[in-house]
Coordinates of C-alpha atoms in Angstrom, one line a residue:
X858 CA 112.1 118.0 120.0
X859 CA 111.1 121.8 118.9
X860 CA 109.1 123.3 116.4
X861 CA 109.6 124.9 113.4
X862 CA 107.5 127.2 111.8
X863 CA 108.0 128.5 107.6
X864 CA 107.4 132.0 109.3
X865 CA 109.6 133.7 111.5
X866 CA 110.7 131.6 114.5
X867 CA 109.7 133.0 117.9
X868 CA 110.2 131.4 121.3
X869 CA 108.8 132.0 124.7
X870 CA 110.7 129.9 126.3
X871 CA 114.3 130.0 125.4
X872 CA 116.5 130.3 122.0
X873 CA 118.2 127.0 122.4
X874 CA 117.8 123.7 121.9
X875 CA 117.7 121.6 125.2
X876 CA 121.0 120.3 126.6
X877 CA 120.1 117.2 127.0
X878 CA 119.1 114.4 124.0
X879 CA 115.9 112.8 124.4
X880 CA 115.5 109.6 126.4
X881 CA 115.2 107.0 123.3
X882 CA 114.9 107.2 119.8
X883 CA 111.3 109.5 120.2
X884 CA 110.2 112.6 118.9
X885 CA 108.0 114.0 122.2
X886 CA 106.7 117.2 122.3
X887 CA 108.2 121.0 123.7
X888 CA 107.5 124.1 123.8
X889 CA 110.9 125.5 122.7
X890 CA 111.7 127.1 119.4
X891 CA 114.9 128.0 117.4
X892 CA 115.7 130.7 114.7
X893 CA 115.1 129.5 111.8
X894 CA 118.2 127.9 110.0
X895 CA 120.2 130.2 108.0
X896 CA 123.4 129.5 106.2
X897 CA 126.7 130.9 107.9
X898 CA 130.0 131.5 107.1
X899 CA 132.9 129.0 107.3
X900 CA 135.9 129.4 109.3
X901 CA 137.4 130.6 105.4
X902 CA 135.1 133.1 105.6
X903 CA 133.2 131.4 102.8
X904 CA 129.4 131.1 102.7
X905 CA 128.0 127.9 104.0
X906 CA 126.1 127.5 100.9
X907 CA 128.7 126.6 99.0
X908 CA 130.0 123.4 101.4
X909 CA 126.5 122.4 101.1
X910 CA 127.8 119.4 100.1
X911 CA 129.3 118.3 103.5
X912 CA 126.9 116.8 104.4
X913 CA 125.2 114.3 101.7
X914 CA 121.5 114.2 100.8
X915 CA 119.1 111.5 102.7
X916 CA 117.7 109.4 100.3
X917 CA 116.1 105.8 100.3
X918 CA 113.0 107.3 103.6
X919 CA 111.6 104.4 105.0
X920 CA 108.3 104.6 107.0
X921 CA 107.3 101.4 109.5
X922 CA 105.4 101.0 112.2
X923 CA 103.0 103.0 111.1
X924 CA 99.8 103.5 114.1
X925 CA 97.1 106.0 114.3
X926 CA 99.2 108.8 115.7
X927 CA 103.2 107.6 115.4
X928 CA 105.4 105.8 112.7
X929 CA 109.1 105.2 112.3
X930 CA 111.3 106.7 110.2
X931 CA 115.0 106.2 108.5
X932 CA 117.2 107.0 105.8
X933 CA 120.5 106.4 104.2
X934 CA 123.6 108.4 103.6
X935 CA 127.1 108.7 103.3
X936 CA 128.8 106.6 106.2
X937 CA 131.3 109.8 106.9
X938 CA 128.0 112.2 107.6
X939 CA 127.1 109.7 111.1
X940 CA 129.8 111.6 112.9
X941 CA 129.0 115.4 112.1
X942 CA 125.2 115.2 112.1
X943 CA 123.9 116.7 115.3
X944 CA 120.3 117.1 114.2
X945 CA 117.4 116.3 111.9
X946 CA 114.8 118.2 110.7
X947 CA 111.3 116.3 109.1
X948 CA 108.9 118.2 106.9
X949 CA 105.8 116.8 107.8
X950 CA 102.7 117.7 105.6
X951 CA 98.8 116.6 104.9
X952 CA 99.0 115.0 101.4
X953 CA 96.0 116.7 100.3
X954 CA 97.0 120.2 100.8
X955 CA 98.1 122.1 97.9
X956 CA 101.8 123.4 98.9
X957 CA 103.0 120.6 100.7
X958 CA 104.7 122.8 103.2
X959 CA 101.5 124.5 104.3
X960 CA 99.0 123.7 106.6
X961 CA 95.4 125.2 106.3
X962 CA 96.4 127.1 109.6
X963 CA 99.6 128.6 109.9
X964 CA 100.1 128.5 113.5
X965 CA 100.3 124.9 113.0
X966 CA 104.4 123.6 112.5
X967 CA 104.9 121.3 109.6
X968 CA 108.9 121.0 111.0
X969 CA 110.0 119.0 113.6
X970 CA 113.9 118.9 114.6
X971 CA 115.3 117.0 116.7
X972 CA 118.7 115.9 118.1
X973 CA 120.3 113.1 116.3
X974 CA 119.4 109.8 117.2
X975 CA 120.1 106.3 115.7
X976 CA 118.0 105.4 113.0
X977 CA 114.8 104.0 112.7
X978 CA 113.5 106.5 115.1
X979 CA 109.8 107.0 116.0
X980 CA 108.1 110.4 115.4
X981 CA 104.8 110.3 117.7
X982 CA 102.2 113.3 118.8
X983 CA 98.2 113.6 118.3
X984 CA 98.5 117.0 118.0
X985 CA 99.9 116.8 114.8
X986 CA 99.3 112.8 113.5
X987 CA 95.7 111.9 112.7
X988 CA 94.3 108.5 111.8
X989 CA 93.3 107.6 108.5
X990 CA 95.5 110.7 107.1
X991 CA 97.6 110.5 104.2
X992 CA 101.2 112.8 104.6
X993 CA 104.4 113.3 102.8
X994 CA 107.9 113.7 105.0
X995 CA 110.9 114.4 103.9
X996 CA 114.1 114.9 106.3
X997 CA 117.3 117.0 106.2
X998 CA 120.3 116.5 108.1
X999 CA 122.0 119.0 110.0
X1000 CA 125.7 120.1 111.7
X1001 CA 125.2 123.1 115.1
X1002 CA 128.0 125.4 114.6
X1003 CA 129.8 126.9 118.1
X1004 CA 127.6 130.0 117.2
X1005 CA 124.1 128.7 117.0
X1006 CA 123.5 128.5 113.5
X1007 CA 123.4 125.4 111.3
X1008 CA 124.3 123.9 107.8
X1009 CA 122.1 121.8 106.3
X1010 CA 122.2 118.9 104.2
X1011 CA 119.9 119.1 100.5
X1012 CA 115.8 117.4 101.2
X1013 CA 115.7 114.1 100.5
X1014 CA 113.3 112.8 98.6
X1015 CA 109.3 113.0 99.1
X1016 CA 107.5 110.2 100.2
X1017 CA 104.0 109.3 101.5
X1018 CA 101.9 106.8 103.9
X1019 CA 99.2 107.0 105.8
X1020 CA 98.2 106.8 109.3
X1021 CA 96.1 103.8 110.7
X1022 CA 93.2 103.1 112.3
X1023 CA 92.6 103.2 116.3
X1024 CA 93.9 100.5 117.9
X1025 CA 92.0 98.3 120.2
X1026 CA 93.5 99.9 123.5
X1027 CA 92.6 103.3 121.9
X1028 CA 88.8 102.3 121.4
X1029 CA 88.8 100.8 125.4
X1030 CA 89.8 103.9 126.0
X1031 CA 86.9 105.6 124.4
X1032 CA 84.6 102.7 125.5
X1033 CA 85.2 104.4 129.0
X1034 CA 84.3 107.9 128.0
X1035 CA 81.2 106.6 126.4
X1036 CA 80.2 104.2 129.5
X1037 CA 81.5 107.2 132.1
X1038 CA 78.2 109.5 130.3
X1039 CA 75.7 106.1 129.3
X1040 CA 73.2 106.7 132.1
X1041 CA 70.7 104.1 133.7
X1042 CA 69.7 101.0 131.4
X1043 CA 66.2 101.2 130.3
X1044 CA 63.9 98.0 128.8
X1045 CA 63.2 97.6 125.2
X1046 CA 61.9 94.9 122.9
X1047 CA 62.6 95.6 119.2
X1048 CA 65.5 96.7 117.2
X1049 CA 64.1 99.2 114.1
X1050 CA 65.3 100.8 111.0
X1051 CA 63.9 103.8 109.5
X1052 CA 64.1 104.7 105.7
X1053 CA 62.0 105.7 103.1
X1054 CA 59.5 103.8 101.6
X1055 CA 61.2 103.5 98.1
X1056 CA 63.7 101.2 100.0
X1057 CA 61.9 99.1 101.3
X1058 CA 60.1 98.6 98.0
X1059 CA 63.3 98.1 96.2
X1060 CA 64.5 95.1 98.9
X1061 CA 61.3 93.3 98.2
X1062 CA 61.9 93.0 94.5
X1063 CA 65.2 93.6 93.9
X1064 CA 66.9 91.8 97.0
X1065 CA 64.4 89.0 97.7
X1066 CA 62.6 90.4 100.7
X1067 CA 66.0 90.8 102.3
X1068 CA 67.9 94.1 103.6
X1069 CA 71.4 93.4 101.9
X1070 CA 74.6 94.7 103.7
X1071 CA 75.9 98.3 102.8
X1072 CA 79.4 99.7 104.0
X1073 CA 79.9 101.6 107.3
X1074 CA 79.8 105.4 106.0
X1075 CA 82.8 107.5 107.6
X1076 CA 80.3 108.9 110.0
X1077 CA 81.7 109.4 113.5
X1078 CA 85.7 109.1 114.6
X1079 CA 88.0 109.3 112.0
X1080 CA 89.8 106.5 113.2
X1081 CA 87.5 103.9 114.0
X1082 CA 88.3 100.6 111.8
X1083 CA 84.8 99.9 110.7
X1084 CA 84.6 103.0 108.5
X1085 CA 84.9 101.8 105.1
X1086 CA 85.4 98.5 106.0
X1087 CA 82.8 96.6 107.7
X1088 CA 79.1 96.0 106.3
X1089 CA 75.7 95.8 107.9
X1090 CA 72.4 96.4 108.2
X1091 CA 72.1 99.3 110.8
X1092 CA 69.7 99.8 113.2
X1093 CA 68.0 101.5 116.4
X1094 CA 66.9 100.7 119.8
X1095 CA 66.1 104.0 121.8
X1096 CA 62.5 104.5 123.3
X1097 CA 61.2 107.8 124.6
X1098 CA 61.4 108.4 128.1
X1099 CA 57.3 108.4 128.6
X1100 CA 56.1 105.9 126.8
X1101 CA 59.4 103.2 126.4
X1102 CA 58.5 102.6 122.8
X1103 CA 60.3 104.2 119.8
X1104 CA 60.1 107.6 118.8
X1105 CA 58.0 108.5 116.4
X1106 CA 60.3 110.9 114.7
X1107 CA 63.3 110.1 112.0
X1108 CA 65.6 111.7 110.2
X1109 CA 65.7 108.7 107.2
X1110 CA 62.1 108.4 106.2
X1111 CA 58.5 107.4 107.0
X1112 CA 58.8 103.6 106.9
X1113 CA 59.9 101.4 109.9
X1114 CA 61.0 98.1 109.9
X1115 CA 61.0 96.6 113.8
X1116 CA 62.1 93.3 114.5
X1117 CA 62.2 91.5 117.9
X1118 CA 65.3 92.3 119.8
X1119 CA 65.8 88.2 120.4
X1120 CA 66.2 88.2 116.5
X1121 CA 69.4 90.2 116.6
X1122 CA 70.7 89.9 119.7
X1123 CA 70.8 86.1 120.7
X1124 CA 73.3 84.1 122.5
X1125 CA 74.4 83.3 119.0
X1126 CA 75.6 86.7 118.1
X1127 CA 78.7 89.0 119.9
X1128 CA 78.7 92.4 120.5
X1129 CA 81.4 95.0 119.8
X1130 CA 82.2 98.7 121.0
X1131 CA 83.2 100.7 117.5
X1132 CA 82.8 104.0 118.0
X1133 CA 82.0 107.3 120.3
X1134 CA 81.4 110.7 119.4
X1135 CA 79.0 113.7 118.7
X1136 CA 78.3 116.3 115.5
X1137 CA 78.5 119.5 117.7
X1138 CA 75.4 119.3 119.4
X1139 CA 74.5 118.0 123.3
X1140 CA 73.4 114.4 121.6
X1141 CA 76.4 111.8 121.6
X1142 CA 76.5 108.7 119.9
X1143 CA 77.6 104.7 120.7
X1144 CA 78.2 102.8 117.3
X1145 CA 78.1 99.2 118.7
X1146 CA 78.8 95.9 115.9
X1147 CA 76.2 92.7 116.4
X1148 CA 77.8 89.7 114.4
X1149 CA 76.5 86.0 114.1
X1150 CA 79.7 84.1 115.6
X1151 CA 81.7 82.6 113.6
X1152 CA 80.6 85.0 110.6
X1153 CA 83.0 87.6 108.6
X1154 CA 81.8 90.0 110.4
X1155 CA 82.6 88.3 113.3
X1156 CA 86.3 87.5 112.2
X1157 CA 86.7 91.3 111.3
X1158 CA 85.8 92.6 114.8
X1159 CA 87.5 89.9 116.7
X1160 CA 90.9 91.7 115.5
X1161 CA 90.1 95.3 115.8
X1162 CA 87.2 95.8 118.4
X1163 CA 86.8 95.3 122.0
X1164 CA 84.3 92.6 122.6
X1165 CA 81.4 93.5 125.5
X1166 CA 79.8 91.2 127.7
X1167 CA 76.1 90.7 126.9
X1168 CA 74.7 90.4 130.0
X1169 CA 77.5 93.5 131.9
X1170 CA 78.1 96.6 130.1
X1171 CA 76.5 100.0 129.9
X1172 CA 75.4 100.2 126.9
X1173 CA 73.5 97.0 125.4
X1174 CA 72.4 94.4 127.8
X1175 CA 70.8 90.7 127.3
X1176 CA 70.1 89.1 130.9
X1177 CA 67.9 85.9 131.7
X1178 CA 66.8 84.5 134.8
X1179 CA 66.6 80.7 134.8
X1180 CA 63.2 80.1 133.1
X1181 CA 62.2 83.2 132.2
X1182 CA 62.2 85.3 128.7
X1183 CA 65.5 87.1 128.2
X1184 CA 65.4 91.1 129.3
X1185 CA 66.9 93.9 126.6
X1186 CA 67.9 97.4 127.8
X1187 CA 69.4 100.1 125.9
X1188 CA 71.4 102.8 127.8
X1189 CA 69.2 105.6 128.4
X1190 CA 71.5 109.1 127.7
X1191 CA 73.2 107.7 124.8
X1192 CA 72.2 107.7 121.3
X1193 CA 73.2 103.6 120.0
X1194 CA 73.6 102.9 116.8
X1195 CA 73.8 99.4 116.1
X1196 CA 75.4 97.9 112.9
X1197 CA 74.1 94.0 112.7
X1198 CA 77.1 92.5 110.4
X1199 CA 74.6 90.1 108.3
X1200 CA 71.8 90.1 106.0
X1201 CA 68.6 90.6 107.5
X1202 CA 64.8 89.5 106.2
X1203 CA 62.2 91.5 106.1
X1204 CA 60.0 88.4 106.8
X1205 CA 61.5 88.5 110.2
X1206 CA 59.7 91.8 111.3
X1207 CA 57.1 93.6 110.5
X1208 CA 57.2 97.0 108.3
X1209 CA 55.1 100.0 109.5
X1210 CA 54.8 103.9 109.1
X1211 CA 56.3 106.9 111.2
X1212 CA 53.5 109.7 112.5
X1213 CA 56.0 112.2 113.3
X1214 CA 58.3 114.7 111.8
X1215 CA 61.0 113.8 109.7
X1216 CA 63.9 115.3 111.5
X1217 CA 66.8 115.7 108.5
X1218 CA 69.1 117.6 111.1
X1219 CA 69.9 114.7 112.8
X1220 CA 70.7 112.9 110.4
X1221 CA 74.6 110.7 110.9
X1222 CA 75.2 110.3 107.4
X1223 CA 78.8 111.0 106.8
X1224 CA 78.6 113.3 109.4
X1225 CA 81.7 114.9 111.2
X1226 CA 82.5 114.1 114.8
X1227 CA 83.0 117.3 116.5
X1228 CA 86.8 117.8 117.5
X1229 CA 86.7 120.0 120.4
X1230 CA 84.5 117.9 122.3
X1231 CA 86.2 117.1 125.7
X1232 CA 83.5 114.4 126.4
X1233 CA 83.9 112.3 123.0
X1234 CA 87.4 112.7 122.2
X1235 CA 90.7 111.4 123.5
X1236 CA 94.3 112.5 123.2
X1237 CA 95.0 110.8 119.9
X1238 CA 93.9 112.3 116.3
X1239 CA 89.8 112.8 116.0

C-alpha cells in the first residue's frame, strides 16, 4: 500500500509501486509514493477521459468488521471490470471536517491505493484510524498502463461508519504500561469524593440521601468503552506521602464524602482496568471500575474490560490474613480514579470539609489525554 497525497506526489523512496502484491487481503503501511493519477492518452491517441467509462463506477460500499483501528471494505461492479482492475484507490476522511478530502494537517494522506485484491478486503493502520471516530470512504478503481500512468474509474458513492472502542487485548496492553510505571503499594483505609457543597445538599433532598449514578465523561483515552457508556459514582483513594491520609487539596470543591474502603471494595464486588493516560503534564492516571457482582455494571465490564485480581495487581489491592481485618493499598506513583458502578448512600460515610486549596488545574473533567505521550499511549489511535 502507498500514499496519496491531494498535493503534489513526492517520493523518497522510489516512483513505483512495489512488485510484489501484498501478502493477504490487507492494507499495511509503506513509505513509497506515486505521481499522482493523471489521465493519458489511448493507443488511438484519444484522451483517457473520454473511455472513462471502461471501467464502471463502485457502488453498493460495504463496511464490516469494524475495530478500533481497522474495518473491511467491498463493493460491486460490472463483472467484466475484475479482469482489468490492477488497483484501488480509498478516500479516507474524518466525518467532521469540512471538505471531506482535507485533513486539518496536510501532510497527513487521506488516499490509500493499493494493488487489487479480492473483495472484502481489510484496510488497517493507527496512524491514520482512531477509535470512536466517525469517517466517510469512498473507492475508485483503477487500470496501470505499460507507461506508469493510470485510468480511473468515476467515485463511488460516499458512505460513513465509525470506529470502535478498544478492545480487551488493547486495554491489557495498556494495563502493562500503567502497571510497568505503578510504583510500590501504599496502605489506605477510605475511599472519598470531593465536590462542592451544593451537591451534596442537593443528594440529601433531591436523591434521598443517596449519590445517584452519572455517566463516565470522555475524559482520558479516546477509546476506552466506558466513555459514554457506563455509570458510577467516582471516587479517590490516594494519601500523601507524609502523612498516608488524603490530601487536603481538590480540584472539585470543599466538601468530602469518605467512606470505608471495606464498603466499596468487598469480596462482593470486582474490579476492572478501564483506562490509562495523562493531560500533558508528569501526573498519569489509572481509571479502574468497582461493580457489585452480578450487577449491570458488572455485566457491562465482564465483556469489555479486563478483570484484576483483588488480592495481585499493581494498582488496587484487598489482602487478608486468616483472622485478621482485610489490608487496602493504593499504588503509590499513579493517580487512581475509581468509578464504583452502583448507587452509593451518604449514610454509609461521613461528609467533611477540605482545608486546602482548590486546585481547578487538575481537574479530569472531559479532559484530553495527551497524544504524544510515549508512556500512556500504545500503537493504536489515542
Amino acid at each position: 500500500m502507498v500514499y496519496i497525497r491531494d498535493s503534489c506526489f513526492s517520493c523518497s523512496a522510489g516512483k513505483h509501486l512495489p512488485t510484489d502484491p501484498p501478502p493477504c487481503n490487507v492494507i499495511s503501511s509503506c513509505s513509497i509514493s506515486i505521481p499522482r493519477a493523471q489521465l493519458t492518452t489511448t493507443p488511438s491517441g484519444s484522451l483517457a477521459e473520454s473511455t472513462m467509462e471502461f471501467l464502471s463506477r463502485p457502488h453498493s460500499i460495504r463496511i464490516s468488521e469494524v475495530t478500533c483501528d481497522s474495518f473491511r471494505i467491498g463493493w460491486a461492479a460490472e463483472p467484466g471490470d475484475a479482469g482489468r482492475v490492477t488497483h484501488y484507490f480509498i478516500d479516507l476522511s474524518r466525518k467532521e471536517a469540512r471538505d471531506p478530502n482535507r485533513f486539518k494537517h496536510k501532510d497527513v494522506p487521506t488516499k490509500l491505493v493499493t494493488k487489487a485484491v479480492p473483495l472484502p478486503m481489510t484496510v488497517r493502520g493507527h496512524w491514520f484510524l482512531s477509535p470512536r471516530t466517525e469517517y466517510s470512504v469512498a473507492v475508485q478503481t483503477a487500470v496501470k498502463q505499460p507507461d506508469g500512468e493510470y485510468l480511473v474509474s468515476e467515485w463511488s458513492e460516499v458512505t460513513e461508519f465509525c470506529t470502535g472502542d478498544y478492545s480487551r487485548a488493547h486495554l491489557q496492553q495498556l494495563q502493562l504500561k500503567a502497571g510497568s510505571i505503578a510504583g510500590r503499594l501504599r496502605p489506605f483505609s477510605v475511599f472519598y469524593r470531593n465536590q462542592n457543597h451544593e451537591y451534596f445538599q442537593h443528594v440529601r433532598l433531591q436523591c434521598g440521601g443517596v449519590m445517584p449514578p452519572v455517566l463516565k465523561d470522555s475524559s482520558g483515552s479516546v477509546g476506552s468503552p466506558i466513555n459514554g457508556a457506563l455509570s458510577g459514582v467516582f471516587f479517590s483513594c490516594n494519601t500523601e506521602f507524609d502523612t498516608g491520609l488524603p490530601p487536603n487539596d481538590s480540584p472539585y470543591g470543599a466538601a468530602r464524602f469518605q467512606i470505608p474502603a471495606g464498603r466499596l471494595f468487598s469480596p462482593d464486588t470486582r474490579l476492572y482496568f478501564a483506562d490509562f493516560y495523562c493531560m500533558y503534564t508528569p501526573y498519569h492516571y489509572v481509571v479502574l471500575v468497582l461493580a457489585p457482582s452480578g450487577s449491570q455494571g458488572d455485566c457491562f465490564c465482564q465483556d469489555r474490560l479486563p478483570e484484576l485480581d483483588p488480592a495481585h495487581n499493581p494498582f488496587l489491592t484487598r489482602t487478608q490474613q486468616e483472622g485478621a481485618e482485610p489490608v487496602y493499598s493504593h499504588a503509590h506513583d499513579v493517580i487512581l480514579e475509581v468509578v464504583f458502578a452502583a448507587p452509593v448512600a451518604l449514610a454509609h460515610g461521613m461528609l467533611g470539609e477540605i482545608s486546602g486549596h482548590m486546585l481547578m488545574s487538575q481537574t479530569t473533567a472531559n479532559a484530553k489525554k495527551d497524544p504524544s505521550c510515549k508512556t500512556c499511549n500504545i500503537s493504536v489511535g489515542r
